[in-house]
PDB file of C-alpha atoms and ligand atoms in Angstrom:
ATOM      1  CA  MET A  29     -12.988 -12.894   7.836  1.00 86.00           C
ATOM      2  CA  ARG A  30     -10.187 -10.642   6.547  1.00 97.00           C
ATOM      3  CA  LYS A  31      -7.190  -9.768   8.577  1.00 97.00           C
ATOM      4  CA  LYS A  32      -6.712  -5.841   8.697  1.00 98.00           C
ATOM      5  CA  ILE A  33      -3.458  -4.471   7.742  1.00 98.00           C
ATOM      6  CA  VAL A  34      -1.943  -1.405   9.026  1.00 98.00           C
ATOM      7  CA  ALA A  35       1.093  -0.180   6.638  1.00 98.00           C
ATOM      8  CA  GLY A  36       3.566   2.906   6.987  1.00 98.00           C
ATOM      9  CA  ASN A  37       5.043   4.774   3.931  1.00 98.00           C
ATOM     10  CA  TRP A  38       7.756   6.515   5.196  1.00 98.00           C
ATOM     11  CA  LYS A  39       8.467   7.702   1.976  1.00 98.00           C
ATOM     12  CA  MET A  40      11.560   9.648   1.810  1.00 98.00           C
ATOM     13  CA  ASN A  41      12.098  10.354   5.381  1.00 98.00           C
ATOM     14  CA  ILE A  42      14.362   8.862   8.325  1.00 98.00           C
ATOM     15  CA  LEU A  43      18.212   8.697   8.066  1.00 98.00           C
ATOM     16  CA  PRO A  44      19.367   5.075   7.990  1.00 98.00           C
ATOM     17  CA  SER A  45      20.708   6.085  11.666  1.00 98.00           C
ATOM     18  CA  LYS A  46      17.813   6.968  12.761  1.00 98.00           C
ATOM     19  CA  THR A  47      15.887   3.933  11.515  1.00 98.00           C
ATOM     20  CA  ASN A  48      16.172   2.385  15.013  1.00 97.00           C
ATOM     21  CA  GLU A  49      15.333   4.817  16.899  1.00 97.00           C
ATOM     22  CA  LEU A  50      11.825   5.044  15.074  1.00 97.00           C
ATOM     23  CA  ILE A  51      11.378   1.313  15.020  1.00 97.00           C
ATOM     24  CA  ASN A  52      11.838   1.313  18.840  1.00 95.00           C
ATOM     25  CA  LEU A  53       9.504   4.028  19.525  1.00 96.00           C
ATOM     26  CA  LEU A  54       6.576   1.696  17.437  1.00 95.00           C
ATOM     27  CA  MET A  55       7.575  -1.531  18.902  1.00 92.00           C
ATOM     28  CA  SER A  56       4.954  -1.898  20.820  1.00 91.00           C
ATOM     29  CA  ALA A  57       2.630  -2.053  18.048  1.00 91.00           C
ATOM     30  CA  ASN A  58       0.129  -4.633  18.810  1.00 91.00           C
ATOM     31  CA  THR A  59       0.278  -7.142  16.097  1.00 93.00           C
ATOM     32  CA  ASP A  60      -1.505  -9.994  17.440  1.00 89.00           C
ATOM     33  CA  LYS A  61      -4.826  -9.769  15.327  1.00 94.00           C
ATOM     34  CA  ILE A  62      -3.456  -7.078  12.668  1.00 97.00           C
ATOM     35  CA  ASP A  63      -0.919  -7.361  10.144  1.00 98.00           C
ATOM     36  CA  VAL A  64       1.685  -4.195  10.602  1.00 98.00           C
ATOM     37  CA  VAL A  65       3.928  -3.198   7.940  1.00 98.00           C
ATOM     38  CA  TYR A  66       6.961  -0.714   7.832  1.00 98.00           C
ATOM     39  CA  CYS A  67       7.578   0.436   4.274  1.00 98.00           C
ATOM     40  CA  THR A  68      10.907   2.035   4.516  1.00 98.00           C
ATOM     41  CA  PRO A  69      13.509   3.858   2.318  1.00 98.00           C
ATOM     42  CA  PHE A  70      15.680   1.291   0.597  1.00 98.00           C
ATOM     43  CA  VAL A  71      18.838   2.041   2.483  1.00 98.00           C
ATOM     44  CA  ASP A  72      16.534   1.507   5.912  1.00 98.00           C
ATOM     45  CA  LEU A  73      15.603  -2.075   4.976  1.00 98.00           C
ATOM     46  CA  HIS A  74      18.219  -3.716   6.537  1.00 98.00           C
ATOM     47  CA  THR A  75      18.286  -2.352   9.855  1.00 98.00           C
ATOM     48  CA  ALA A  76      14.454  -2.524   9.778  1.00 98.00           C
ATOM     49  CA  ILE A  77      14.484  -5.762   8.915  1.00 98.00           C
ATOM     50  CA  SER A  78      16.939  -6.649  11.924  1.00 97.00           C
ATOM     51  CA  SER A  79      15.706  -4.695  14.204  1.00 96.00           C
ATOM     52  CA  THR A  80      11.834  -6.305  13.956  1.00 96.00           C
ATOM     53  CA  LYS A  81      13.457  -9.550  13.559  1.00 94.00           C
ATOM     54  CA  ASN A  82      11.596 -11.248  16.852  1.00 92.00           C
ATOM     55  CA  THR A  83       8.553  -9.348  15.955  1.00 95.00           C
ATOM     56  CA  ASN A  84       5.106 -10.046  13.782  1.00 96.00           C
ATOM     57  CA  ILE A  85       6.191  -6.525  12.169  1.00 97.00           C
ATOM     58  CA  LYS A  86       6.957  -7.248   8.763  1.00 98.00           C
ATOM     59  CA  ILE A  87       9.223  -4.600   6.277  1.00 98.00           C
ATOM     60  CA  GLY A  88       8.366  -3.460   3.019  1.00 98.00           C
ATOM     61  CA  ALA A  89       9.676  -1.560  -0.053  1.00 98.00           C
ATOM     62  CA  GLN A  90       8.075   1.556  -1.724  1.00 98.00           C
ATOM     63  CA  ASN A  91       9.168   0.612  -5.492  1.00 98.00           C
ATOM     64  CA  ALA A  92      11.170  -1.635  -7.304  1.00 98.00           C
ATOM     65  CA  HIS A  93      12.117  -2.278 -10.882  1.00 98.00           C
ATOM     66  CA  PHE A  94      10.752  -4.805 -13.049  1.00 98.00           C
ATOM     67  CA  GLU A  95      13.645  -6.260 -13.953  1.00 98.00           C
ATOM     68  CA  ASP A  96      15.822  -9.019 -12.034  1.00 97.00           C
ATOM     69  CA  LYS A  97      19.080  -7.631 -13.391  1.00 97.00           C
ATOM     70  CA  GLY A  98      21.565  -5.943 -15.515  1.00 98.00           C
ATOM     71  CA  ALA A  99      22.314  -2.599 -16.570  1.00 98.00           C
ATOM     72  CA  TYR A 100      19.898  -0.529 -15.057  1.00 98.00           C
ATOM     73  CA  THR A 101      21.821   2.185 -13.108  1.00 98.00           C
ATOM     74  CA  GLY A 102      20.412   3.439  -9.901  1.00 98.00           C
ATOM     75  CA  GLU A 103      17.545   0.524  -9.402  1.00 98.00           C
ATOM     76  CA  ILE A 104      16.612  -2.323  -7.387  1.00 98.00           C
ATOM     77  CA  SER A 105      14.887  -5.612  -8.672  1.00 98.00           C
ATOM     78  CA  PHE A 106      12.470  -7.595  -6.463  1.00 98.00           C
ATOM     79  CA  ASP A 107      15.095 -10.489  -6.367  1.00 98.00           C
ATOM     80  CA  MET A 108      17.153  -8.067  -4.036  1.00 98.00           C
ATOM     81  CA  LEU A 109      14.346  -7.172  -1.912  1.00 98.00           C
ATOM     82  CA  ASN A 110      13.474 -11.056  -1.543  1.00 98.00           C
ATOM     83  CA  ASP A 111      16.897 -11.498  -0.717  1.00 98.00           C
ATOM     84  CA  ILE A 112      17.226  -9.580   2.473  1.00 98.00           C
ATOM     85  CA  GLY A 113      14.094 -10.602   3.827  1.00 97.00           C
ATOM     86  CA  VAL A 114      11.320  -7.816   2.571  1.00 98.00           C
ATOM     87  CA  SER A 115       8.127  -8.979   2.590  1.00 98.00           C
ATOM     88  CA  TYR A 116       5.694  -6.515   0.841  1.00 98.00           C
ATOM     89  CA  CYS A 117       6.468  -3.646  -1.577  1.00 98.00           C
ATOM     90  CA  ILE A 118       4.204  -0.161  -2.512  1.00 99.00           C
ATOM     91  CA  ILE A 119       3.232  -0.274  -5.864  1.00 98.00           C
ATOM     92  CA  GLY A 120       2.085   2.516  -8.191  1.00 98.00           C
ATOM     93  CA  HIS A 121       1.866   5.115  -5.578  1.00 98.00           C
ATOM     94  CA  SER A 122       0.893   8.172  -6.513  1.00 98.00           C
ATOM     95  CA  GLU A 123       3.897  10.193  -6.440  1.00 98.00           C
ATOM     96  CA  ARG A 124       5.551   7.833  -8.432  1.00 98.00           C
ATOM     97  CA  ARG A 125       3.246   7.923 -11.099  1.00 98.00           C
ATOM     98  CA  THR A 126       3.223  11.658 -10.743  1.00 97.00           C
ATOM     99  CA  TYR A 127       7.180  12.591 -10.132  1.00 98.00           C
ATOM    100  CA  PHE A 128       8.901   9.355 -11.696  1.00 97.00           C
ATOM    101  CA  ASN A 129       6.534   8.418 -14.792  1.00 96.00           C
ATOM    102  CA  ASP A 130       5.022   5.128 -13.006  1.00 98.00           C
ATOM    103  CA  THR A 131       2.451   4.206 -16.347  1.00 98.00           C
ATOM    104  CA  ASP A 132      -0.082   1.877 -15.683  1.00 98.00           C
ATOM    105  CA  GLU A 133       1.929  -0.569 -18.009  1.00 98.00           C
ATOM    106  CA  CYS A 134       5.173  -0.408 -16.069  1.00 98.00           C
ATOM    107  CA  ILE A 135       3.027  -0.735 -12.707  1.00 98.00           C
ATOM    108  CA  ASN A 136       1.715  -4.070 -14.541  1.00 98.00           C
ATOM    109  CA  LYS A 137       5.384  -5.395 -15.026  1.00 98.00           C
ATOM    110  CA  LYS A 138       5.822  -4.223 -11.269  1.00 98.00           C
ATOM    111  CA  LEU A 139       3.185  -6.436  -9.686  1.00 98.00           C
ATOM    112  CA  ILE A 140       3.880  -9.138 -11.837  1.00 98.00           C
ATOM    113  CA  LYS A 141       7.309  -9.575 -10.703  1.00 98.00           C
ATOM    114  CA  ALA A 142       6.489  -8.873  -7.151  1.00 98.00           C
ATOM    115  CA  PHE A 143       4.333 -12.101  -7.369  1.00 98.00           C
ATOM    116  CA  ASP A 144       7.097 -13.525  -9.223  1.00 97.00           C
ATOM    117  CA  LYS A 145       9.594 -13.275  -6.239  1.00 98.00           C
ATOM    118  CA  ASN A 146       6.953 -13.580  -3.233  1.00 97.00           C
ATOM    119  CA  ILE A 147       7.003 -10.249  -2.565  1.00 98.00           C
ATOM    120  CA  THR A 148       2.964  -9.120  -1.620  1.00 98.00           C
ATOM    121  CA  PRO A 149       2.352  -5.840  -3.737  1.00 98.00           C
ATOM    122  CA  ILE A 150       0.204  -2.877  -2.093  1.00 98.00           C
ATOM    123  CA  LEU A 151      -1.037  -1.542  -5.086  1.00 98.00           C
ATOM    124  CA  CYS A 152      -2.132   2.490  -4.588  1.00 98.00           C
ATOM    125  CA  VAL A 153      -4.986   3.701  -7.323  1.00 98.00           C
ATOM    126  CA  GLY A 154      -6.733   6.947  -6.556  1.00 98.00           C
ATOM    127  CA  GLU A 155      -8.106  10.361  -8.749  1.00 98.00           C
ATOM    128  CA  ASN A 156      -6.876  13.790  -8.544  1.00 97.00           C
ATOM    129  CA  LEU A 157      -9.186  17.041  -7.602  1.00 97.00           C
ATOM    130  CA  GLU A 158      -9.965  17.376 -10.703  1.00 97.00           C
ATOM    131  CA  LEU A 159     -11.645  13.729 -11.351  1.00 97.00           C
ATOM    132  CA  ARG A 160     -13.178  13.969  -8.187  1.00 97.00           C
ATOM    133  CA  ASN A 161     -14.856  17.577  -9.163  1.00 96.00           C
ATOM    134  CA  THR A 162     -15.810  15.919 -12.662  1.00 97.00           C
ATOM    135  CA  GLY A 163     -17.702  12.746 -11.286  1.00 95.00           C
ATOM    136  CA  THR A 164     -15.491  10.713 -13.483  1.00 96.00           C
ATOM    137  CA  TYR A 165     -13.392   8.947 -10.390  1.00 97.00           C
ATOM    138  CA  LYS A 166     -14.620   5.696 -10.944  1.00 98.00           C
ATOM    139  CA  ASP A 167     -14.138   4.982 -14.034  1.00 98.00           C
ATOM    140  CA  PHE A 168     -10.663   6.590 -13.887  1.00 98.00           C
ATOM    141  CA  ILE A 169      -9.865   3.974 -11.086  1.00 98.00           C
ATOM    142  CA  LYS A 170     -11.670   0.988 -12.394  1.00 98.00           C
ATOM    143  CA  ASN A 171      -9.018   1.667 -15.457  1.00 98.00           C
ATOM    144  CA  GLN A 172      -6.117   1.910 -13.159  1.00 98.00           C
ATOM    145  CA  LEU A 173      -7.307  -1.556 -11.852  1.00 98.00           C
ATOM    146  CA  VAL A 174      -8.040  -3.375 -15.527  1.00 98.00           C
ATOM    147  CA  SER A 175      -4.588  -2.017 -16.806  1.00 98.00           C
ATOM    148  CA  ASP A 176      -2.333  -2.492 -13.751  1.00 98.00           C
ATOM    149  CA  LEU A 177      -4.122  -5.785 -13.102  1.00 98.00           C
ATOM    150  CA  LYS A 178      -4.021  -7.235 -16.595  1.00 98.00           C
ATOM    151  CA  THR A 179      -2.876 -10.913 -17.288  1.00 97.00           C
ATOM    152  CA  ILE A 180      -2.903 -11.326 -13.248  1.00 98.00           C
ATOM    153  CA  SER A 181      -4.521 -14.761 -11.987  1.00 97.00           C
ATOM    154  CA  LYS A 182      -6.765 -14.631  -9.539  1.00 96.00           C
ATOM    155  CA  GLU A 183      -4.751 -16.991  -7.489  1.00 95.00           C
ATOM    156  CA  LYS A 184      -1.849 -14.262  -7.530  1.00 96.00           C
ATOM    157  CA  ILE A 185      -3.905 -11.177  -6.622  1.00 96.00           C
ATOM    158  CA  ALA A 186      -5.704 -13.213  -3.552  1.00 93.00           C
ATOM    159  CA  SER A 187      -3.036 -12.279  -1.446  1.00 93.00           C
ATOM    160  CA  MET A 188      -2.260  -8.747  -2.546  1.00 98.00           C
ATOM    161  CA  VAL A 189      -3.328  -5.469  -0.621  1.00 98.00           C
ATOM    162  CA  ILE A 190      -5.095  -2.661  -2.860  1.00 98.00           C
ATOM    163  CA  ALA A 191      -4.803   1.057  -1.392  1.00 98.00           C
ATOM    164  CA  TYR A 192      -7.490   3.756  -2.302  1.00 98.00           C
ATOM    165  CA  GLU A 193      -5.455   6.482  -1.839  1.00 98.00           C
ATOM    166  CA  PRO A 194      -7.042   9.895  -3.095  1.00 98.00           C
ATOM    167  CA  ILE A 195      -4.627  12.237  -4.293  1.00 98.00           C
ATOM    168  CA  TRP A 196      -6.166  15.091  -2.845  1.00 98.00           C
ATOM    169  CA  ALA A 197      -6.101  13.471   0.643  1.00 98.00           C
ATOM    170  CA  ILE A 198      -2.551  12.454   0.588  1.00 98.00           C
ATOM    171  CA  GLY A 199      -0.194  14.800   2.743  1.00 96.00           C
ATOM    172  CA  THR A 200      -3.491  17.550   2.883  1.00 96.00           C
ATOM    173  CA  GLY A 201      -4.392  16.585   6.505  1.00 95.00           C
ATOM    174  CA  LEU A 202      -7.968  16.761   4.926  1.00 96.00           C
ATOM    175  CA  ALA A 203      -8.409  12.902   4.843  1.00 97.00           C
ATOM    176  CA  ALA A 204     -11.773  11.466   2.699  1.00 97.00           C
ATOM    177  CA  THR A 205     -15.002  10.922   5.042  1.00 98.00           C
ATOM    178  CA  SER A 206     -15.612   7.312   6.015  1.00 98.00           C
ATOM    179  CA  ASP A 207     -18.116   7.621   3.508  1.00 98.00           C
ATOM    180  CA  GLN A 208     -16.482   8.256   0.483  1.00 98.00           C
ATOM    181  CA  ALA A 209     -13.268   5.979   1.545  1.00 98.00           C
ATOM    182  CA  GLU A 210     -16.084   3.134   1.992  1.00 98.00           C
ATOM    183  CA  GLU A 211     -17.575   4.038  -1.291  1.00 98.00           C
ATOM    184  CA  ILE A 212     -14.284   3.822  -3.624  1.00 98.00           C
ATOM    185  CA  CYS A 213     -13.265   0.563  -1.376  1.00 98.00           C
ATOM    186  CA  SER A 214     -16.862  -1.162  -2.306  1.00 98.00           C
ATOM    187  CA  PHE A 215     -16.287  -0.206  -5.337  1.00 98.00           C
ATOM    188  CA  ILE A 216     -12.721  -1.747  -6.052  1.00 98.00           C
ATOM    189  CA  ARG A 217     -14.090  -4.658  -4.233  1.00 98.00           C
ATOM    190  CA  SER A 218     -16.817  -4.668  -7.122  1.00 98.00           C
ATOM    191  CA  CYS A 219     -14.312  -4.398  -9.669  1.00 98.00           C
ATOM    192  CA  ILE A 220     -12.316  -7.239  -8.551  1.00 98.00           C
ATOM    193  CA  LYS A 221     -15.860  -9.394  -8.406  1.00 98.00           C
ATOM    194  CA  GLU A 222     -16.203  -8.270 -12.263  1.00 98.00           C
ATOM    195  CA  LEU A 223     -12.477  -8.969 -13.278  1.00 98.00           C
ATOM    196  CA  TYR A 224     -11.965 -12.372 -11.412  1.00 98.00           C
ATOM    197  CA  ASP A 225     -14.737 -13.754  -9.052  1.00 97.00           C
ATOM    198  CA  ALA A 226     -17.132 -13.267  -5.944  1.00 97.00           C
ATOM    199  CA  ASP A 227     -14.366 -15.109  -3.313  1.00 97.00           C
ATOM    200  CA  THR A 228     -11.417 -13.467  -4.736  1.00 97.00           C
ATOM    201  CA  ALA A 229     -13.481  -9.877  -3.878  1.00 98.00           C
ATOM    202  CA  GLU A 230     -14.612 -11.002  -0.631  1.00 97.00           C
ATOM    203  CA  ASN A 231     -10.864 -12.064   0.633  1.00 97.00           C
ATOM    204  CA  ILE A 232      -8.614  -9.552  -1.237  1.00 98.00           C
ATOM    205  CA  ARG A 233      -7.632  -6.547   1.457  1.00 98.00           C
ATOM    206  CA  ILE A 234      -8.251  -3.090   0.770  1.00 98.00           C
ATOM    207  CA  GLN A 235      -6.626  -0.221   2.314  1.00 98.00           C
ATOM    208  CA  TYR A 236      -7.595   3.205   2.522  1.00 98.00           C
ATOM    209  CA  GLY A 237      -4.785   6.222   2.296  1.00 98.00           C
ATOM    210  CA  GLY A 238      -4.904   9.686   2.784  1.00 98.00           C
ATOM    211  CA  SER A 239      -4.042  12.077   5.979  1.00 98.00           C
ATOM    212  CA  VAL A 240      -4.975   8.742   8.274  1.00 98.00           C
ATOM    213  CA  ASN A 241      -4.419  10.029  11.983  1.00 98.00           C
ATOM    214  CA  GLY A 242      -4.680   8.595  15.300  1.00 97.00           C
ATOM    215  CA  SER A 243      -8.166  10.658  15.408  1.00 98.00           C
ATOM    216  CA  ASN A 244     -10.254   9.492  12.408  1.00 98.00           C
ATOM    217  CA  ALA A 245      -8.530   5.864  12.051  1.00 98.00           C
ATOM    218  CA  LYS A 246     -11.459   3.931  14.038  1.00 98.00           C
ATOM    219  CA  GLU A 247     -14.370   5.658  11.981  1.00 98.00           C
ATOM    220  CA  LEU A 248     -12.397   4.659   9.088  1.00 98.00           C
ATOM    221  CA  PHE A 249     -11.620   1.062   9.591  1.00 98.00           C
ATOM    222  CA  SER A 250     -14.862   0.714  11.225  1.00 98.00           C
ATOM    223  CA  LYS A 251     -15.980   0.537   7.580  1.00 98.00           C
ATOM    224  CA  PRO A 252     -17.152  -2.661   6.076  1.00 98.00           C
ATOM    225  CA  ASN A 253     -14.928  -2.625   2.767  1.00 98.00           C
ATOM    226  CA  ILE A 254     -11.803  -1.095   4.548  1.00 98.00           C
ATOM    227  CA  ASP A 255      -9.350  -3.384   5.880  1.00 98.00           C
ATOM    228  CA  GLY A 256      -6.629  -0.853   7.413  1.00 98.00           C
ATOM    229  CA  GLY A 257      -4.538   2.218   6.219  1.00 98.00           C
ATOM    230  CA  LEU A 258      -1.610   2.943   4.125  1.00 98.00           C
ATOM    231  CA  ILE A 259      -0.117   5.988   6.504  1.00 98.00           C
ATOM    232  CA  GLY A 260       2.020   8.632   5.341  1.00 98.00           C
ATOM    233  CA  GLY A 261       2.818  11.246   8.083  1.00 98.00           C
ATOM    234  CA  ALA A 262       1.491   9.751  10.780  1.00 98.00           C
ATOM    235  CA  SER A 263       3.656   6.448  10.486  1.00 98.00           C
ATOM    236  CA  LEU A 264       6.948   8.382  11.408  1.00 98.00           C
ATOM    237  CA  LYS A 265       5.216   9.540  15.285  1.00 97.00           C
ATOM    238  CA  GLU A 266       4.102   7.735  17.845  1.00 97.00           C
ATOM    239  CA  ASP A 267       0.213   8.293  16.779  1.00 97.00           C
ATOM    240  CA  PHE A 268       0.966   5.316  14.187  1.00 98.00           C
ATOM    241  CA  LEU A 269       0.455   3.063  17.676  1.00 97.00           C
ATOM    242  CA  LYS A 270      -2.928   4.515  17.855  1.00 97.00           C
ATOM    243  CA  ILE A 271      -4.182   4.268  14.231  1.00 98.00           C
ATOM    244  CA  VAL A 272      -2.692   0.490  14.706  1.00 98.00           C
ATOM    245  CA  GLU A 273      -4.998   0.007  17.994  1.00 97.00           C
ATOM    246  CA  ALA A 274      -8.078   1.672  15.834  1.00 97.00           C
ATOM    247  CA  ALA A 275      -7.768  -1.630  13.336  1.00 97.00           C
ATOM    248  CA  LEU A 276      -7.831  -4.092  16.216  1.00 95.00           C
TER     249      LEU A 276
HETATM  250  P1  PGA B 328      -0.480  10.634   3.864  1.00 54.70           P
HETATM  251  O1  PGA B 328       0.472   9.699   3.102  1.00 54.70           O
HETATM  252  O2  PGA B 328      -0.755   9.771   5.227  1.00 54.70           O
HETATM  253  O3  PGA B 328       0.714  11.602   4.801  1.00 54.70           O
HETATM  254  O4  PGA B 328      -1.731  11.367   3.584  1.00 54.70           O
HETATM  255  C1  PGA B 328      -0.222   8.476   2.523  1.00 54.70           C
HETATM  256  C2  PGA B 328       0.519   8.115   1.499  1.00 54.70           C
HETATM  257  O5  PGA B 328       0.826   8.778   0.838  1.00 54.70           O
HETATM  258  O6  PGA B 328       0.760   6.894   1.626  1.00 54.70           O
END
C-alpha cells in the first residue's frame, strides 16, 4: 500500500513574517496516515522548519540549483537545503519550465543532485492545452519522464514523488476530471514499469495537481493510481485541511 502524500506549493506567496500565521492555521493537518509537506519560498523555509519541529509535517523547497557551491549568483544548492533540514524539493514545475527555462536536461541534473543530497524530489510533468487538444499528450509526458529520469537508478527513484500537473488545470479553477487525472497517473505508472520494473512502478507515489480544492479532492484521491495531490492556491488557506482529510 502506497502512503498518500499531500503537498502544498506556496509558490511566491506568503511573507517570511506571515509564515508562522499560515503554519499555525494548518497545524492541525492530520498526519497519522499520510505525508503532509509544505513547499515554501526559500526565505520562509527556516521559520517553517522551526515551527513544525514537533510535528510530522515536512518542509520542502520549490527549486534548487544542481551545482554544489561556487560562483552562481542568486542560486541555492541542495546541500544548503539539506543543511537547514529541508526534506523535499519540487523539481521541474511547469512555471519553472515556462518562465525560467528549466529544460529536461537541467531537471535531470537537479534530480540527480537531489538524490545525492537526500532531498526527496517531487518531479512535475504535464502537458499544455495545445498538446491535450492534439491528442499527443501521452507521448509528451513519456518524453519528459525519459529525459528527466535519465541514468537515475531504480533504487533512487523508489523514494521520489511524481506529480502529474496538466498546465491547463494549474491556477485556472478547471481541474482535470478524476478520470482524466487517473488516465495519466496510471499511464505514468506504466512508463515507470517500462523504464524500470513492476515493483518500482507499484511503489512510486504519483500525485495529481491543478486546481485541487476541498470539494474535488476526495473524488480525485479515490482513484487507484492517484496517491495524493500537489496543491497551489488552496494550500494558502484553511481549505487545505479538507484536502488532507480527503486523502486519509
Ligand atoms: P493550483 O496549482 O492548485 O493553484 O492549480 C498547482 C500547482 O501549480 O502545483
